[in-house]
Structures are given as structure tokens and as C-alpha cells.
Coordinates of C-alpha atoms in Angstrom, one line a residue:
M96 CA 10.9 56.8 -46.1
R97 CA 10.6 56.3 -49.9
L98 CA 12.0 52.8 -49.5
L99 CA 9.3 52.0 -46.9
V100 CA 6.6 53.3 -49.1
L101 CA 7.7 51.2 -52.0
I102 CA 7.9 48.1 -49.7
L103 CA 4.3 48.8 -48.6
L104 CA 3.2 49.2 -52.2
L105 CA 4.8 45.9 -53.2
A106 CA 3.1 44.2 -50.3
L107 CA -0.3 45.6 -51.1
S108 CA 0.0 44.7 -54.8
A109 CA 1.5 41.3 -54.3
A110 CA 0.2 38.6 -56.5
A111 CA -2.6 36.6 -55.0
P112 CA -1.9 32.9 -55.1
A113 CA -5.4 31.7 -56.1
R114 CA -6.4 31.5 -59.7
A115 CA -9.4 30.0 -61.5
V116 CA -7.8 29.4 -64.8
E117 CA -4.5 27.6 -65.6
S118 CA -1.8 29.3 -67.8
A119 CA -1.4 26.1 -70.0
V120 CA -3.3 26.3 -73.3
R121 CA -5.8 23.7 -74.4
S122 CA -6.2 22.1 -77.8
A123 CA -8.0 24.4 -80.3
P124 CA -7.7 25.7 -83.9
T125 CA -5.4 28.7 -84.7
F126 CA -5.8 31.3 -87.4
N127 CA -3.8 33.2 -90.0
G128 CA -5.5 36.6 -89.2
T129 CA -7.0 38.6 -86.4
V130 CA -9.7 37.1 -84.2
Y131 CA -12.2 39.7 -83.0
A132 CA -15.2 37.7 -81.8
I133 CA -16.1 34.5 -80.0
A134 CA -19.6 33.0 -79.2
Y135 CA -20.9 29.8 -77.7
L136 CA -23.9 27.6 -78.4
G137 CA -24.2 24.2 -76.9
G138 CA -20.8 22.6 -77.1
T139 CA -19.8 24.6 -80.2
V140 CA -17.4 27.6 -80.2
Y141 CA -17.9 30.1 -83.0
V142 CA -15.1 32.4 -84.1
G143 CA -15.1 35.5 -86.2
G144 CA -12.4 37.9 -87.4
G145 CA -10.2 38.9 -90.4
F146 CA -8.6 35.4 -91.0
T147 CA -8.9 33.4 -94.2
K148 CA -7.5 30.1 -92.9
A149 CA -7.7 27.9 -89.8
R150 CA -5.1 25.4 -88.7
W151 CA -6.0 22.2 -86.9
G152 CA -4.3 18.8 -86.5
G153 CA -1.3 19.9 -88.5
R154 CA -3.3 20.9 -91.5
S155 CA -4.6 24.2 -92.9
Y156 CA -8.3 24.7 -93.9
P157 CA -10.0 27.6 -95.7
R158 CA -12.1 29.7 -93.3
Q159 CA -13.2 33.0 -94.7
R160 CA -13.6 35.1 -91.4
L161 CA -16.0 32.6 -89.8
A162 CA -15.2 29.2 -88.2
A163 CA -16.4 26.8 -85.5
F164 CA -14.9 24.1 -83.4
D165 CA -16.0 21.5 -80.9
G166 CA -15.6 23.0 -77.4
R167 CA -14.8 19.6 -75.8
T168 CA -12.2 18.3 -78.2
G169 CA -11.0 21.4 -79.9
A170 CA -11.6 19.8 -83.3
L171 CA -12.4 22.2 -86.2
L172 CA -15.9 21.7 -87.6
D173 CA -17.1 21.9 -91.2
W174 CA -19.2 25.0 -90.4
A175 CA -17.7 27.6 -92.7
P176 CA -20.0 30.3 -94.2
P177 CA -17.6 32.7 -96.0
A178 CA -17.8 36.4 -95.3
D179 CA -16.2 38.9 -97.7
G180 CA -15.1 41.3 -94.9
T181 CA -14.1 41.4 -91.3
V182 CA -16.4 39.9 -88.7
R183 CA -16.2 42.0 -85.5
A184 CA -19.0 40.7 -83.4
L185 CA -20.8 37.4 -82.8
A186 CA -23.8 36.4 -80.7
A187 CA -25.5 33.0 -80.6
T188 CA -28.9 31.7 -79.4
R189 CA -31.0 28.6 -80.1
G190 CA -31.3 28.2 -83.9
A191 CA -29.1 31.2 -84.9
V192 CA -25.6 32.7 -84.9
Y193 CA -25.6 36.4 -85.6
A194 CA -22.5 38.1 -87.1
A195 CA -21.8 41.8 -87.6
G196 CA -18.9 43.6 -89.2
G197 CA -17.5 45.0 -92.4
F198 CA -18.8 42.5 -94.8
H199 CA -21.3 42.7 -97.7
R200 CA -21.8 39.0 -98.5
V201 CA -22.0 36.0 -96.2
G202 CA -22.4 32.4 -97.5
G203 CA -22.9 33.8 -101.0
A204 CA -25.9 36.0 -100.0
K205 CA -25.9 39.8 -99.9
R206 CA -25.9 41.0 -96.3
D207 CA -24.9 44.5 -95.3
S208 CA -22.8 44.3 -92.1
I209 CA -25.2 41.9 -90.2
A210 CA -26.4 38.4 -90.9
R211 CA -28.2 35.5 -89.2
I212 CA -26.6 32.1 -89.9
D213 CA -27.9 28.6 -89.2
P214 CA -25.6 27.2 -86.4
V215 CA -25.4 23.7 -87.9
A216 CA -25.8 24.0 -91.6
G217 CA -24.0 27.4 -92.0
S218 CA -26.7 28.6 -94.4
V219 CA -27.7 32.3 -94.3
T220 CA -31.3 33.0 -93.2
S221 CA -33.8 35.6 -94.5
F222 CA -32.8 38.1 -91.7
R223 CA -31.6 41.1 -93.7
H224 CA -31.0 44.8 -92.9
D225 CA -29.0 47.7 -94.3
I226 CA -26.8 49.6 -91.9
A227 CA -25.6 53.1 -92.5
G228 CA -22.3 52.8 -90.6
T229 CA -20.1 50.3 -88.8
P230 CA -21.2 47.8 -86.2
Y231 CA -18.9 46.8 -83.4
A232 CA -21.0 44.8 -80.9
L233 CA -23.8 42.3 -80.5
A234 CA -25.7 41.0 -77.5
I235 CA -28.8 38.9 -76.9
G236 CA -31.5 39.2 -74.2
A237 CA -35.1 39.9 -73.5
G238 CA -36.2 38.4 -76.8
R239 CA -34.0 40.8 -78.7
L240 CA -30.7 41.1 -80.6
Y241 CA -28.9 44.3 -79.6
L242 CA -26.5 46.1 -81.9
G243 CA -23.9 48.7 -81.1
G244 CA -21.5 50.6 -83.3
S245 CA -21.0 53.8 -85.2
F246 CA -24.1 54.2 -87.4
T247 CA -27.0 56.6 -88.2
A248 CA -29.7 54.3 -89.6
V249 CA -30.8 50.7 -89.9
S250 CA -33.1 49.7 -92.8
G251 CA -34.4 53.3 -93.1
H252 CA -34.9 53.9 -89.3
A253 CA -32.9 56.8 -88.0
L254 CA -30.9 55.5 -85.1
R255 CA -27.9 56.7 -83.1
N256 CA -25.3 54.0 -82.7
L257 CA -27.7 51.6 -81.0
A258 CA -30.4 49.3 -82.4
A259 CA -32.5 46.3 -81.3
F260 CA -34.2 43.5 -83.4
S261 CA -36.9 41.1 -82.4
L262 CA -35.6 37.6 -82.3
A263 CA -39.0 36.3 -83.2
T264 CA -39.7 38.5 -86.3
G265 CA -36.2 39.8 -87.3
R266 CA -37.6 43.3 -87.5
V267 CA -36.1 46.5 -86.0
D268 CA -37.7 47.0 -82.6
T269 CA -38.8 50.6 -82.8
R270 CA -40.1 50.6 -79.2
W271 CA -36.6 50.2 -77.9
R272 CA -35.5 53.8 -78.0
A273 CA -31.9 54.0 -76.8
G274 CA -29.4 56.2 -78.5
A275 CA -25.8 57.4 -78.0
D276 CA -24.0 60.5 -79.3
D277 CA -20.9 58.6 -80.3
R278 CA -19.7 55.1 -81.1
V279 CA -20.8 52.1 -78.9
R280 CA -17.9 49.7 -78.8
T281 CA -19.2 47.0 -76.5
L282 CA -22.5 45.5 -75.1
A283 CA -23.5 43.2 -72.3
V284 CA -26.9 42.0 -71.1
S285 CA -27.7 41.1 -67.5
G286 CA -31.1 40.6 -66.2
G287 CA -33.4 43.2 -67.7
Q288 CA -30.6 45.6 -68.5
V289 CA -28.3 46.3 -71.5
F290 CA -24.9 47.7 -70.5
L291 CA -23.0 49.7 -73.1
G292 CA -19.6 51.1 -73.3
G293 CA -17.7 53.2 -75.8
A294 CA -16.7 56.7 -76.7
F295 CA -20.1 58.4 -76.2
R296 CA -20.6 61.4 -73.9
E297 CA -24.4 61.1 -73.7
V298 CA -27.0 58.3 -73.8
N299 CA -30.6 59.3 -74.4
D300 CA -29.4 63.0 -74.3
D301 CA -28.3 62.6 -70.6
P302 CA -24.8 64.3 -70.3
R303 CA -24.0 62.3 -67.2
S304 CA -23.9 59.1 -69.1
V305 CA -20.3 59.2 -70.2
R306 CA -18.6 56.1 -71.8
L307 CA -20.4 53.5 -69.7
A308 CA -24.2 53.3 -69.1
A309 CA -27.1 50.9 -68.7
V310 CA -30.6 51.0 -70.3
D311 CA -33.7 49.0 -70.0
G312 CA -33.7 45.9 -72.2
V313 CA -37.4 46.4 -73.3
T314 CA -37.8 50.1 -73.5
G315 CA -34.3 51.5 -73.9
V316 CA -34.9 53.9 -71.0
L317 CA -31.7 55.0 -69.3
D318 CA -30.9 53.6 -65.8
R319 CA -30.2 56.8 -63.8
Y320 CA -29.1 54.7 -60.8
F321 CA -26.0 53.4 -62.5
R322 CA -23.6 56.3 -62.6
P323 CA -20.0 55.1 -63.1
S324 CA -17.0 57.5 -63.5
V325 CA -14.9 56.5 -66.6
A326 CA -11.8 58.4 -67.7
A327 CA -11.4 57.0 -71.2
E328 CA -13.1 55.0 -74.0
V329 CA -14.5 51.7 -72.9
N330 CA -13.4 48.9 -75.1
A331 CA -15.0 45.9 -73.4
I332 CA -17.4 45.2 -70.6
T333 CA -18.7 42.1 -68.7
V334 CA -21.2 41.7 -65.9
N335 CA -21.6 39.2 -63.1
H336 CA -23.4 39.0 -59.7
A337 CA -20.8 41.3 -58.1
G338 CA -21.1 44.2 -60.7
V339 CA -19.8 45.6 -63.9
Y340 CA -16.2 45.3 -65.2
A341 CA -14.8 47.6 -67.9
A342 CA -11.6 47.5 -69.9
T343 CA -10.5 51.0 -71.1
G344 CA -7.9 52.8 -73.1
G345 CA -6.4 56.2 -72.2
Q346 CA -3.0 57.1 -70.8
G347 CA -2.2 53.5 -70.3
G348 CA -5.3 51.3 -70.0
R349 CA -7.4 50.4 -67.0
A350 CA -9.5 47.5 -65.8
V351 CA -12.2 48.8 -63.5
A352 CA -14.7 47.0 -61.4
Y353 CA -18.0 48.8 -60.4
T354 CA -20.9 48.0 -58.2
L355 CA -24.3 48.0 -59.8
D356 CA -24.8 51.7 -58.8
G357 CA -21.5 52.6 -60.5
T358 CA -19.4 52.9 -57.4
T359 CA -15.8 51.9 -58.2
R360 CA -14.7 48.8 -56.3
W361 CA -11.2 48.6 -57.6
Q362 CA -9.1 49.5 -60.6
R363 CA -5.8 48.3 -62.1
V364 CA -3.6 50.4 -64.4
F365 CA -1.5 49.1 -67.3
D366 CA 1.2 50.5 -69.5
G367 CA -1.0 50.0 -72.6
D368 CA -4.7 49.8 -73.5
A369 CA -7.0 47.2 -71.9
T370 CA -9.2 45.9 -74.7
A371 CA -10.8 42.8 -73.3
I372 CA -12.3 41.6 -70.0
T373 CA -14.2 38.6 -68.7
T374 CA -14.7 36.8 -65.4
V375 CA -14.4 33.3 -64.1
G376 CA -15.8 33.0 -60.6
E377 CA -14.5 36.0 -58.6
V378 CA -11.5 36.6 -60.9
A379 CA -11.4 39.1 -63.7
Y380 CA -9.2 38.3 -66.7
V381 CA -7.9 41.3 -68.7
G382 CA -6.3 41.4 -72.2
G383 CA -4.9 44.2 -74.3
H384 CA -1.8 45.9 -75.6
F385 CA 0.0 46.1 -72.3
D386 CA 3.3 44.6 -71.1
R387 CA 3.2 45.6 -67.4
V388 CA 0.7 46.2 -64.6
C389 CA 1.3 49.3 -62.4
L390 CA 1.5 48.8 -58.7
T391 CA -0.5 52.0 -58.1
T392 CA -3.0 53.9 -60.2
R393 CA -0.4 56.6 -61.0
N394 CA 1.1 56.6 -64.5
G395 CA 2.8 59.0 -66.8
P396 CA 3.5 59.6 -70.5
R397 CA 2.7 56.7 -72.7
G398 CA 1.2 54.9 -69.7
A399 CA 4.6 54.4 -67.9
C400 CA 4.1 53.2 -64.4
L401 CA 5.4 55.8 -61.9
D402 CA 5.4 53.6 -58.7
G403 CA 6.7 50.4 -59.9
S404 CA 5.2 47.6 -62.0
A405 CA 4.8 43.8 -62.4
P406 CA 5.3 42.1 -65.8
R407 CA 2.1 40.8 -67.4
V408 CA 2.4 40.6 -71.2
K409 CA -1.0 41.2 -72.9
L410 CA -2.9 39.1 -70.3
A411 CA -3.5 39.5 -66.5
A412 CA -5.9 38.4 -63.8
V413 CA -7.3 40.3 -60.8
T414 CA -9.1 39.0 -57.8
G415 CA -12.4 40.2 -56.5
D416 CA -10.7 42.6 -54.1
G417 CA -8.4 44.1 -56.8
R418 CA -5.2 42.1 -56.2
L419 CA -3.1 41.0 -59.1
T420 CA -2.8 37.2 -59.4
E421 CA 0.2 35.1 -60.5
W422 CA -1.6 34.1 -63.7
S423 CA 0.7 35.2 -66.5
P424 CA 0.6 33.1 -69.7
Q425 CA 2.3 35.9 -71.8
A426 CA 1.0 36.5 -75.2
N427 CA 3.1 38.4 -77.8
G428 CA 2.7 41.0 -80.4
V429 CA 1.9 44.7 -80.5
A430 CA -1.9 44.7 -80.5
G431 CA -1.9 41.5 -78.4
V432 CA -5.3 40.3 -77.1
R433 CA -8.5 41.8 -78.6
V434 CA -11.2 39.5 -77.1
L435 CA -11.7 37.4 -74.0
T436 CA -14.7 35.2 -73.3
T437 CA -15.7 32.4 -70.9
D438 CA -17.7 29.4 -72.0
P439 CA -20.4 27.8 -69.8
I440 CA -17.9 25.4 -68.2
G441 CA -15.4 28.1 -67.2
V442 CA -12.9 27.6 -70.1
L443 CA -11.3 31.0 -71.0
D444 CA -10.8 31.8 -74.7
A445 CA -8.5 34.6 -76.0
G446 CA -8.4 36.0 -79.5
G447 CA -6.4 38.7 -81.2
D448 CA -3.2 39.4 -83.1
F449 CA -0.7 37.4 -81.0
T450 CA 1.1 34.5 -82.5
A451 CA 2.5 32.8 -79.3
I452 CA 1.4 32.1 -75.7
G453 CA 4.2 31.4 -73.2
G454 CA 6.6 31.0 -76.1
L455 CA 4.5 28.3 -77.7
D456 CA 3.1 28.7 -81.2
R457 CA -0.6 29.8 -80.8
P458 CA -1.5 32.1 -83.7
R459 CA -4.5 34.5 -82.8
F460 CA -6.4 32.1 -80.6
A461 CA -5.9 30.2 -77.4
R462 CA -7.9 28.3 -74.8
F463 CA -7.0 28.1 -71.1

């Protein structure tokens, strides 16, 4: 009987043949330190992290935690405003690249944890704020720049781990009144909503908004229609027409797909944290610290899969109906992948602490 059950589990969890992204890596710069953030503007890819050098075309170039390259050719660009601390988040819009993290100076100018940078010249603009705490996430929408993190105030305004700035004036938008009781790790904007994930147990004092919630992009009012159930801290989220996708930690990590009312569509369990997630078409791509994907949702101590597993080292892909695909490029390292993003033409970018993909030398950054 047990053999029959295991055969059925293997059949249900069999890798789906279709995939939207190839495992082979494309030409792109690599880095000597962790990559935490990726953003796109036009044909340019902007990268942020803890690195001090970028490598391209067999040569090494100084890049103090910020860099950019041509998304078509992979060629490293001259854009190189130096930051004196780790860049953990990036967001780009016409005329501006926003960076947030643990820095105090960018491009020679004093900037406390957040800065606006010219996307061509690399010069730092007049946008300036003081943040009492640590930022982790940025997102753009509804004429605003949204900030998430672990902080208590921005430029004298008492705020709880969330803030919004007017893109037109650069000022804190005090009309946007969202707040969370613990750190906000990730943000995503879709339509008129801002989705947020993290370690919080309440948003806008609502105790049913645990770890994953949505608020209005103009007012910050909580969406009480979106009520997902999340078992552990949310490390990354992405949104498409089908719903909301979350990468979480916990006893082994999880990738979970929700409908727009918070109903769980599917979930996959890993033997380590899931820290990054994005979609290409109907396929969700997941990155993290894991080495295996469980065949069922049951796992034990240290995330060990209890009903069998399939090898997927730091990277995996899941179809729209929750089936594991054959995509398995295999990154290395302990921390593995920290960020996954998709550019407008469907190219998948991965950043993190890995130094190889599929046995090939690809330090901290890879394109698929």
C-alpha cells in the first residue's frame, strides 16, 4: 500500500515538460559580492548589493554596490555612483533610479539609506530623507515611491515600517496612512494596490493581516477582501493576472500562489527557505537556500521532506497548476539566490551569493 501511495505521489508531482525560460545563462556582468536588488529602465539593467567590483569581458571594474549593464548585449555600462553601504532595494522610473539600503553616502553626497539617482549620468538628485531604521524594499506606482522596512520615522514623520513619497515633489506623502507592526520585507504594486509581505502580525491595527496583505495605493487603507493564510515570514512577492505569489521561510521554505481574495491555489515546499519569486507567463520561478523540493507539503526538522523529494539546487520553477517543471539550472552556495526578477522581454535575472550556475563560473549574477 505504501509503495502504491509513493507511486501516486511521484506521478502527481512529476516534472511538467513545458518551461518558459531556458537553463542556459546569457552574457552579463558578474560581481565579487552579494547581489540583493535588480531594476529595469528602458534597455538598461540596474544592480545593487554589497559588491565592490564587477567583471565583464575578462576584466574587473570598480563598482561600489551599484552598477548597470545593457540588457541586450550584457555589456557593463559606465553608470557607477558609489554607495558606502549595502544597497538592498532598487526601483526605476522615467528619469530616476531609487536606491535604498544601509548606506550614508551615494555618489559623494550624504544620503541616509535612500537616494534618487539620474539613470544616465549617475548623479545624485536633491531627493533626501532621514530614515530611523533599515529599509528593505521599494516599489513604484500611482505616482508614488513606496518604502518598506524596519523603521519608526522618515524625516520627522512617525511611521511604522511603511512610507510613501510623491514622485512629483519627493516629499513624504502623509495622506498614505499604511502601517505595520513589524518589518516589511517586500513590496509589489499591481493596479491600484500595494502588496506587502514580511514578519508583521498586523497592518493598520488589523490582527487578521498576518505576513501578507494589500493596501490601497492612494490612501493606504487595508484591503479586507484579500485574506491569505501564511505560515512564516514572507521574503518576496510578485503579482500577475492570476494572483499573488509569495516566497516564505519557516520549517523549510514555501512558494505559495494565491488568488486575489487570498485563497491558496497551490504551494510547493522546499528543504530550505524560499527567498525570491517571479513569474514568466504562467510559470513561477523560485530561488532560495534550498537543495530539494518536497513531493508533498509534509516536512520535518530542518525542512526535511517526509514523502520524497526532487533535486532543485537554489532554483526551481512551478507551473500555473502547481506542478514542478524540469527547469533546474543549479546554483551553488549556502545562501544561494536572494533575488529573482523578470525584464520586460521575459529574460529572467538571478542575484545572490552563488558563484556558479550549472557548474559554470557565474559569481552572484546570472541571466536566463
